[in-house]
PDB file of C-alpha atoms and ligand atoms in Angstrom:
ATOM      1  CA  UNK A  13     -23.091 -10.566  -3.914  1.00 87.00           C
ATOM      2  CA  UNK A  14     -22.864  -7.030  -5.175  1.00 95.00           C
ATOM      3  CA  UNK A  15     -19.822  -4.794  -4.744  1.00 97.00           C
ATOM      4  CA  UNK A  16     -21.728  -2.715  -2.178  1.00 97.00           C
ATOM      5  CA  UNK A  17     -22.646  -5.830  -0.194  1.00 97.00           C
ATOM      6  CA  UNK A  18     -19.063  -7.052  -0.270  1.00 98.00           C
ATOM      7  CA  UNK A  19     -17.796  -3.745   1.078  1.00 97.00           C
ATOM      8  CA  UNK A  20     -20.377  -3.728   3.856  1.00 96.00           C
ATOM      9  CA  UNK A  21     -19.504  -7.301   4.814  1.00 96.00           C
ATOM     10  CA  UNK A  22     -15.745  -6.694   4.841  1.00 97.00           C
ATOM     11  CA  UNK A  23     -16.077  -3.439   6.771  1.00 96.00           C
ATOM     12  CA  UNK A  24     -18.209  -5.299   9.276  1.00 95.00           C
ATOM     13  CA  UNK A  25     -15.333  -7.745   9.797  1.00 93.00           C
ATOM     14  CA  UNK A  26     -12.703  -5.055  10.257  1.00 97.00           C
ATOM     15  CA  UNK A  27     -12.020  -3.146  13.469  1.00 97.00           C
ATOM     16  CA  UNK A  28     -13.042   0.508  12.957  1.00 96.00           C
ATOM     17  CA  UNK A  29      -9.448   1.769  13.042  1.00 97.00           C
ATOM     18  CA  UNK A  30      -8.296  -0.468  10.173  1.00 98.00           C
ATOM     19  CA  UNK A  31      -8.365   1.290   6.798  1.00 98.00           C
ATOM     20  CA  UNK A  32      -9.778  -0.544   3.797  1.00 98.00           C
ATOM     21  CA  UNK A  33      -8.053  -0.008   0.457  1.00 98.00           C
ATOM     22  CA  UNK A  34     -10.288  -1.334  -2.327  1.00 98.00           C
ATOM     23  CA  UNK A  35      -7.939  -2.789  -4.933  1.00 98.00           C
ATOM     24  CA  UNK A  36      -9.507  -2.027  -8.305  1.00 98.00           C
ATOM     25  CA  UNK A  37      -6.659  -3.001 -10.643  1.00 97.00           C
ATOM     26  CA  UNK A  38      -7.879  -4.422 -13.970  1.00 96.00           C
ATOM     27  CA  UNK A  39     -11.492  -3.574 -13.057  1.00 97.00           C
ATOM     28  CA  UNK A  40     -13.440  -1.034 -15.125  1.00 97.00           C
ATOM     29  CA  UNK A  41     -14.296   2.458 -13.854  1.00 98.00           C
ATOM     30  CA  UNK A  42     -17.981   1.480 -13.629  1.00 97.00           C
ATOM     31  CA  UNK A  43     -17.084  -0.993 -10.877  1.00 98.00           C
ATOM     32  CA  UNK A  44     -15.020   1.615  -9.043  1.00 98.00           C
ATOM     33  CA  UNK A  45     -18.023   3.914  -9.213  1.00 98.00           C
ATOM     34  CA  UNK A  46     -20.231   1.218  -7.708  1.00 97.00           C
ATOM     35  CA  UNK A  47     -17.876   0.973  -4.746  1.00 98.00           C
ATOM     36  CA  UNK A  48     -17.707   4.762  -4.558  1.00 98.00           C
ATOM     37  CA  UNK A  49     -21.486   4.945  -4.368  1.00 97.00           C
ATOM     38  CA  UNK A  50     -21.324   2.490  -1.471  1.00 96.00           C
ATOM     39  CA  UNK A  51     -19.158   5.027   0.349  1.00 97.00           C
ATOM     40  CA  UNK A  52     -15.668   3.713  -0.467  1.00 98.00           C
ATOM     41  CA  UNK A  53     -13.147   6.509  -1.088  1.00 98.00           C
ATOM     42  CA  UNK A  54      -9.748   4.772  -1.007  1.00 98.00           C
ATOM     43  CA  UNK A  55      -8.722   2.709  -4.028  1.00 98.00           C
ATOM     44  CA  UNK A  56      -5.504   0.868  -4.815  1.00 98.00           C
ATOM     45  CA  UNK A  57      -4.023   0.416  -8.280  1.00 98.00           C
ATOM     46  CA  UNK A  58      -0.939  -1.442  -9.551  1.00 97.00           C
ATOM     47  CA  UNK A  59      -0.339  -0.013 -13.001  1.00 97.00           C
ATOM     48  CA  UNK A  60       0.623   3.605 -13.679  1.00 98.00           C
ATOM     49  CA  UNK A  61      -1.264   4.046 -16.962  1.00 98.00           C
ATOM     50  CA  UNK A  62      -4.418   2.509 -15.584  1.00 98.00           C
ATOM     51  CA  UNK A  63      -4.241   4.634 -12.455  1.00 98.00           C
ATOM     52  CA  UNK A  64      -3.773   7.857 -14.428  1.00 98.00           C
ATOM     53  CA  UNK A  65      -6.709   7.032 -16.711  1.00 98.00           C
ATOM     54  CA  UNK A  66      -9.028   6.223 -13.809  1.00 98.00           C
ATOM     55  CA  UNK A  67      -7.983   9.267 -11.821  1.00 98.00           C
ATOM     56  CA  UNK A  68      -8.899  11.490 -14.772  1.00 98.00           C
ATOM     57  CA  UNK A  69     -12.333  10.019 -15.251  1.00 98.00           C
ATOM     58  CA  UNK A  70     -13.519   9.241 -11.713  1.00 98.00           C
ATOM     59  CA  UNK A  71     -14.614  11.573  -8.848  1.00 98.00           C
ATOM     60  CA  UNK A  72     -11.955  13.979  -7.616  1.00 98.00           C
ATOM     61  CA  UNK A  73     -12.382  13.096  -3.926  1.00 98.00           C
ATOM     62  CA  UNK A  74     -11.098   9.541  -4.414  1.00 98.00           C
ATOM     63  CA  UNK A  75      -7.817   8.893  -2.628  1.00 98.00           C
ATOM     64  CA  UNK A  76      -5.663   6.851  -4.997  1.00 98.00           C
ATOM     65  CA  UNK A  77      -3.053   4.536  -3.537  1.00 98.00           C
ATOM     66  CA  UNK A  78      -0.342   3.049  -5.712  1.00 98.00           C
ATOM     67  CA  UNK A  79       0.266  -0.483  -4.438  1.00 98.00           C
ATOM     68  CA  UNK A  80       2.297  -2.069  -7.237  1.00 94.00           C
ATOM     69  CA  UNK A  81       5.930  -2.141  -8.216  1.00 95.00           C
ATOM     70  CA  UNK A  82       6.835   1.405  -9.245  1.00 97.00           C
ATOM     71  CA  UNK A  83       9.647   2.328 -11.624  1.00 97.00           C
ATOM     72  CA  UNK A  84      11.444   5.572 -10.857  1.00 98.00           C
ATOM     73  CA  UNK A  85      10.910   6.944 -14.365  1.00 98.00           C
ATOM     74  CA  UNK A  86       7.124   6.612 -13.989  1.00 98.00           C
ATOM     75  CA  UNK A  87       6.773   8.472 -10.688  1.00 98.00           C
ATOM     76  CA  UNK A  88       6.181  11.737 -12.519  1.00 98.00           C
ATOM     77  CA  UNK A  89       2.845  10.560 -13.924  1.00 98.00           C
ATOM     78  CA  UNK A  90       1.267   9.944 -10.519  1.00 98.00           C
ATOM     79  CA  UNK A  91       3.149  12.497  -8.402  1.00 98.00           C
ATOM     80  CA  UNK A  92       0.571  15.294  -8.826  1.00 98.00           C
ATOM     81  CA  UNK A  93      -2.276  13.386  -7.195  1.00 98.00           C
ATOM     82  CA  UNK A  94      -1.281  10.074  -5.570  1.00 98.00           C
ATOM     83  CA  UNK A  95      -2.351   9.865  -1.896  1.00 98.00           C
ATOM     84  CA  UNK A  96      -0.069   7.031  -0.750  1.00 99.00           C
ATOM     85  CA  UNK A  97       2.629   4.931  -2.432  1.00 98.00           C
ATOM     86  CA  UNK A  98       2.791   1.518  -0.709  1.00 98.00           C
ATOM     87  CA  UNK A  99       5.627  -0.180  -2.551  1.00 95.00           C
ATOM     88  CA  UNK A 100       8.820   1.777  -1.915  1.00 98.00           C
ATOM     89  CA  UNK A 101      11.257  -1.090  -2.320  1.00 96.00           C
ATOM     90  CA  UNK A 102      14.479   0.815  -3.055  1.00 96.00           C
ATOM     91  CA  UNK A 103      16.019   3.937  -1.629  1.00 97.00           C
ATOM     92  CA  UNK A 104      16.583   5.228  -5.174  1.00 98.00           C
ATOM     93  CA  UNK A 105      12.817   5.088  -5.707  1.00 98.00           C
ATOM     94  CA  UNK A 106      12.250   7.155  -2.560  1.00 98.00           C
ATOM     95  CA  UNK A 107      14.720   9.660  -3.916  1.00 98.00           C
ATOM     96  CA  UNK A 108      12.842   9.827  -7.249  1.00 98.00           C
ATOM     97  CA  UNK A 109       9.527  10.308  -5.425  1.00 98.00           C
ATOM     98  CA  UNK A 110      11.060  13.093  -3.339  1.00 98.00           C
ATOM     99  CA  UNK A 111      12.258  14.851  -6.488  1.00 98.00           C
ATOM    100  CA  UNK A 112       8.929  14.615  -8.322  1.00 98.00           C
ATOM    101  CA  UNK A 113       6.984  15.664  -5.213  1.00 98.00           C
ATOM    102  CA  UNK A 114       9.153  18.779  -4.963  1.00 98.00           C
ATOM    103  CA  UNK A 115       8.335  19.656  -8.579  1.00 98.00           C
ATOM    104  CA  UNK A 116       4.648  19.434  -7.674  1.00 98.00           C
ATOM    105  CA  UNK A 117       5.162  21.481  -4.520  1.00 98.00           C
ATOM    106  CA  UNK A 118       3.819  18.739  -2.341  1.00 98.00           C
ATOM    107  CA  UNK A 119       4.794  15.997   0.043  1.00 98.00           C
ATOM    108  CA  UNK A 120       3.986  12.437  -0.971  1.00 98.00           C
ATOM    109  CA  UNK A 121       3.142   9.856   1.678  1.00 98.00           C
ATOM    110  CA  UNK A 122       4.999   6.553   1.261  1.00 98.00           C
ATOM    111  CA  UNK A 123       5.292   3.153   2.885  1.00 98.00           C
ATOM    112  CA  UNK A 124       8.513   1.157   2.815  1.00 98.00           C
ATOM    113  CA  UNK A 125       7.874  -2.280   1.377  1.00 97.00           C
ATOM    114  CA  UNK A 126       9.510  -5.026   3.383  1.00 97.00           C
ATOM    115  CA  UNK A 127      10.321  -8.409   1.888  1.00 94.00           C
ATOM    116  CA  UNK A 128       8.554 -10.888   4.182  1.00 90.00           C
ATOM    117  CA  UNK A 129       7.504 -13.728   1.866  1.00 85.00           C
ATOM    118  CA  UNK A 130       9.357 -16.916   1.045  1.00 78.00           C
ATOM    119  CA  UNK A 131       8.916 -16.278  -2.662  1.00 74.00           C
ATOM    120  CA  UNK A 132      11.901 -14.718  -4.393  1.00 70.00           C
ATOM    121  CA  UNK A 133       9.666 -12.734  -6.711  1.00 67.00           C
ATOM    122  CA  UNK A 134       8.156 -10.395  -4.153  1.00 68.00           C
ATOM    123  CA  UNK A 135       9.902  -7.053  -3.971  1.00 83.00           C
ATOM    124  CA  UNK A 136      11.019  -5.338  -0.831  1.00 93.00           C
ATOM    125  CA  UNK A 137      13.690  -4.081   1.521  1.00 96.00           C
ATOM    126  CA  UNK A 138      15.251  -6.164   4.263  1.00 95.00           C
ATOM    127  CA  UNK A 139      15.323  -4.970   7.874  1.00 95.00           C
ATOM    128  CA  UNK A 140      18.736  -3.339   7.672  1.00 96.00           C
ATOM    129  CA  UNK A 141      17.764  -1.495   4.511  1.00 97.00           C
ATOM    130  CA  UNK A 142      14.594  -0.189   6.189  1.00 98.00           C
ATOM    131  CA  UNK A 143      16.637   1.184   9.081  1.00 98.00           C
ATOM    132  CA  UNK A 144      19.144   2.679   6.646  1.00 98.00           C
ATOM    133  CA  UNK A 145      16.394   4.536   4.766  1.00 98.00           C
ATOM    134  CA  UNK A 146      14.874   5.798   8.016  1.00 98.00           C
ATOM    135  CA  UNK A 147      18.295   7.032   9.175  1.00 98.00           C
ATOM    136  CA  UNK A 148      18.581   9.160   6.039  1.00 98.00           C
ATOM    137  CA  UNK A 149      14.959  10.265   6.340  1.00 98.00           C
ATOM    138  CA  UNK A 150      15.366  11.580   9.868  1.00 98.00           C
ATOM    139  CA  UNK A 151      18.500  13.440   8.757  1.00 98.00           C
ATOM    140  CA  UNK A 152      16.255  15.389   6.397  1.00 98.00           C
ATOM    141  CA  UNK A 153      17.378  13.832   3.135  1.00 98.00           C
ATOM    142  CA  UNK A 154      13.816  13.483   1.800  1.00 98.00           C
ATOM    143  CA  UNK A 155      11.930  16.667   2.679  1.00 98.00           C
ATOM    144  CA  UNK A 156       9.148  16.058   0.161  1.00 98.00           C
ATOM    145  CA  UNK A 157       8.172  12.587   1.283  1.00 98.00           C
ATOM    146  CA  UNK A 158       6.408  11.479   4.430  1.00 98.00           C
ATOM    147  CA  UNK A 159       7.294   7.947   5.433  1.00 98.00           C
ATOM    148  CA  UNK A 160       4.050   6.821   6.952  1.00 98.00           C
ATOM    149  CA  UNK A 161       4.918   3.230   7.795  1.00 98.00           C
ATOM    150  CA  UNK A 162       5.597  -0.213   6.347  1.00 98.00           C
ATOM    151  CA  UNK A 163       3.951  -2.522   3.841  1.00 98.00           C
ATOM    152  CA  UNK A 164       4.383  -6.228   3.238  1.00 96.00           C
ATOM    153  CA  UNK A 165       3.011  -9.059   1.141  1.00 94.00           C
ATOM    154  CA  UNK A 166       2.930 -12.470   2.746  1.00 93.00           C
ATOM    155  CA  UNK A 167       3.529 -15.715   0.897  1.00 91.00           C
ATOM    156  CA  UNK A 168       0.682 -17.004  -1.232  1.00 89.00           C
ATOM    157  CA  UNK A 169      -0.113 -20.009   0.945  1.00 89.00           C
ATOM    158  CA  UNK A 170      -2.689 -21.684   3.180  1.00 89.00           C
ATOM    159  CA  UNK A 171       0.009 -22.433   5.733  1.00 92.00           C
ATOM    160  CA  UNK A 172      -1.186 -20.403   8.721  1.00 92.00           C
ATOM    161  CA  UNK A 173       2.027 -20.958  10.630  1.00 95.00           C
ATOM    162  CA  UNK A 174       4.057 -19.436   7.842  1.00 94.00           C
ATOM    163  CA  UNK A 175       1.658 -16.490   7.531  1.00 95.00           C
ATOM    164  CA  UNK A 176       1.811 -16.036  11.313  1.00 96.00           C
ATOM    165  CA  UNK A 177       5.585 -15.825  11.188  1.00 96.00           C
ATOM    166  CA  UNK A 178       5.624 -13.418   8.255  1.00 95.00           C
ATOM    167  CA  UNK A 179       3.020 -11.055   9.681  1.00 97.00           C
ATOM    168  CA  UNK A 180       4.452 -11.083  13.183  1.00 97.00           C
ATOM    169  CA  UNK A 181       7.936 -10.459  11.792  1.00 96.00           C
ATOM    170  CA  UNK A 182       6.713  -7.377   9.959  1.00 97.00           C
ATOM    171  CA  UNK A 183       4.768  -6.170  12.982  1.00 98.00           C
ATOM    172  CA  UNK A 184       7.900  -6.540  15.141  1.00 98.00           C
ATOM    173  CA  UNK A 185       9.939  -4.452  12.698  1.00 98.00           C
ATOM    174  CA  UNK A 186       7.151  -1.850  12.596  1.00 98.00           C
ATOM    175  CA  UNK A 187       7.158  -1.611  16.412  1.00 98.00           C
ATOM    176  CA  UNK A 188      10.945  -1.387  16.489  1.00 98.00           C
ATOM    177  CA  UNK A 189      10.963   1.473  13.958  1.00 98.00           C
ATOM    178  CA  UNK A 190       8.256   3.319  15.892  1.00 98.00           C
ATOM    179  CA  UNK A 191      10.254   3.031  19.078  1.00 98.00           C
ATOM    180  CA  UNK A 192      13.653   3.797  17.588  1.00 98.00           C
ATOM    181  CA  UNK A 193      12.696   6.845  15.507  1.00 98.00           C
ATOM    182  CA  UNK A 194       9.615   8.120  17.380  1.00 97.00           C
ATOM    183  CA  UNK A 195       8.184   9.676  14.209  1.00 98.00           C
ATOM    184  CA  UNK A 196       4.613  10.874  14.772  1.00 98.00           C
ATOM    185  CA  UNK A 197       3.737  10.227  11.117  1.00 98.00           C
ATOM    186  CA  UNK A 198       4.862   6.584  11.272  1.00 98.00           C
ATOM    187  CA  UNK A 199       1.450   5.032  11.909  1.00 98.00           C
ATOM    188  CA  UNK A 200       0.556   2.683   9.061  1.00 98.00           C
ATOM    189  CA  UNK A 201       1.180  -1.026   8.775  1.00 98.00           C
ATOM    190  CA  UNK A 202      -0.220  -2.141   5.408  1.00 98.00           C
ATOM    191  CA  UNK A 203      -0.626  -5.910   5.354  1.00 98.00           C
ATOM    192  CA  UNK A 204      -3.426  -8.295   4.439  1.00 97.00           C
ATOM    193  CA  UNK A 205      -5.218  -9.091   1.177  1.00 97.00           C
ATOM    194  CA  UNK A 206      -8.425 -10.999   0.335  1.00 96.00           C
ATOM    195  CA  UNK A 207      -7.069 -14.367   1.417  1.00 94.00           C
ATOM    196  CA  UNK A 208      -5.268 -13.383   4.595  1.00 95.00           C
ATOM    197  CA  UNK A 209      -6.589 -10.077   5.926  1.00 97.00           C
ATOM    198  CA  UNK A 210      -8.222 -11.482   9.060  1.00 96.00           C
ATOM    199  CA  UNK A 211      -4.921 -12.962  10.156  1.00 96.00           C
ATOM    200  CA  UNK A 212      -3.064  -9.765   9.219  1.00 97.00           C
ATOM    201  CA  UNK A 213      -5.433  -7.744  11.398  1.00 98.00           C
ATOM    202  CA  UNK A 214      -4.876 -10.109  14.320  1.00 97.00           C
ATOM    203  CA  UNK A 215      -1.167  -9.362  13.885  1.00 97.00           C
ATOM    204  CA  UNK A 216      -1.623  -5.602  14.039  1.00 98.00           C
ATOM    205  CA  UNK A 217      -2.341  -4.495  10.475  1.00 98.00           C
ATOM    206  CA  UNK A 218      -3.780  -0.971  10.264  1.00 98.00           C
ATOM    207  CA  UNK A 219      -4.491  -1.060   6.513  1.00 98.00           C
ATOM    208  CA  UNK A 220      -5.725  -3.929   4.355  1.00 98.00           C
ATOM    209  CA  UNK A 221      -5.610  -4.079   0.541  1.00 98.00           C
ATOM    210  CA  UNK A 222      -8.571  -6.073  -0.748  1.00 98.00           C
ATOM    211  CA  UNK A 223      -9.379  -6.699  -4.389  1.00 98.00           C
ATOM    212  CA  UNK A 224     -11.008  -9.979  -5.383  1.00 98.00           C
ATOM    213  CA  UNK A 225     -13.255 -10.242  -2.300  1.00 98.00           C
ATOM    214  CA  UNK A 226     -14.815  -6.918  -3.322  1.00 98.00           C
ATOM    215  CA  UNK A 227     -14.713  -6.914  -7.121  1.00 98.00           C
ATOM    216  CA  UNK A 228     -14.511 -10.633  -7.940  1.00 96.00           C
ATOM    217  CA  UNK A 229     -11.559 -12.579  -9.277  1.00 94.00           C
ATOM    218  CA  UNK A 230      -9.277 -11.134 -11.924  1.00 89.00           C
ATOM    219  CA  UNK A 231      -8.420 -12.816 -15.224  1.00 80.00           C
TER     220      UNK A 231
HETATM  221  C1  PLP B   7      -3.585  -7.253  -6.227  1.00 68.55           C
HETATM  222  C2  PLP B   7      -3.011  -6.835  -4.935  1.00 68.55           C
HETATM  223  C3  PLP B   7      -3.791  -6.874  -3.757  1.00 68.55           C
HETATM  224  C4  PLP B   7      -5.208  -7.399  -3.711  1.00 68.55           C
HETATM  225  O1  PLP B   7      -5.224  -8.775  -3.888  1.00 68.55           O
HETATM  226  P1  PLP B   7      -6.576  -9.648  -3.651  1.00 68.55           P
HETATM  227  O2  PLP B   7      -6.064 -10.991  -3.365  1.00 68.55           O
HETATM  228  O3  PLP B   7      -7.360  -9.551  -4.913  1.00 68.55           O
HETATM  229  O4  PLP B   7      -7.294  -9.050  -2.504  1.00 68.55           O
HETATM  230  C5  PLP B   7      -3.215  -6.402  -2.589  1.00 68.55           C
HETATM  231  N1  PLP B   7      -1.961  -5.939  -2.557  1.00 68.55           N
HETATM  232  C6  PLP B   7      -1.188  -5.902  -3.663  1.00 68.55           C
HETATM  233  C7  PLP B   7       0.187  -5.362  -3.554  1.00 68.55           C
HETATM  234  C8  PLP B   7      -1.691  -6.357  -4.871  1.00 68.55           C
HETATM  235  O5  PLP B   7      -0.897  -6.331  -5.953  1.00 68.55           O
END
């Protein structure tokens, strides 16, 4: 199936209020353009250099999301244009984003990445750390960032029970944060990828990050 057909099919499966991020990492700009011509405007990238190069060459109305692991010293390269940073996994990174956003005279939208998977390798904050960051945020410590919600990556597994537990755990934390801090901007729960997005949506995801089901597998 073509990229356009894949997007149409996936959008048809998603409730209308769930946002689709097309994950184009490692894929050439021509493929991004194909998705763009099918109406897709939100793209997710994992690598700073690749994101900067694509942003320069592709249409200006694309909203670029950074979904990978971000190092503080690289924030400056994407700060002028990035629409949403999904993987804020340390408070020091939030602080670096705040600083670079101020230099650009803008506010940068961020999601706090929560560690939900069994695997040790996946980055993220634990529940207490999330609450700690939000405490500092509501005190006004980060005036140039907007914390828009939470993001998580589930284990890479076919075990539906495990995925159920991981997604529902993240959803519960999301609901708790919404209730406890009552921030109007705290609206996004980014969870679900090609293999597990239907289940993530059942568990309350508002944003799915889909790569291989749109663009084909990566090498
Ligand atoms: C690569 C990636 C995705 C997309 O993965 P697919 O399985 O290709 O859909 C989603 N989220 C993150 C954080 C990724 O790194």
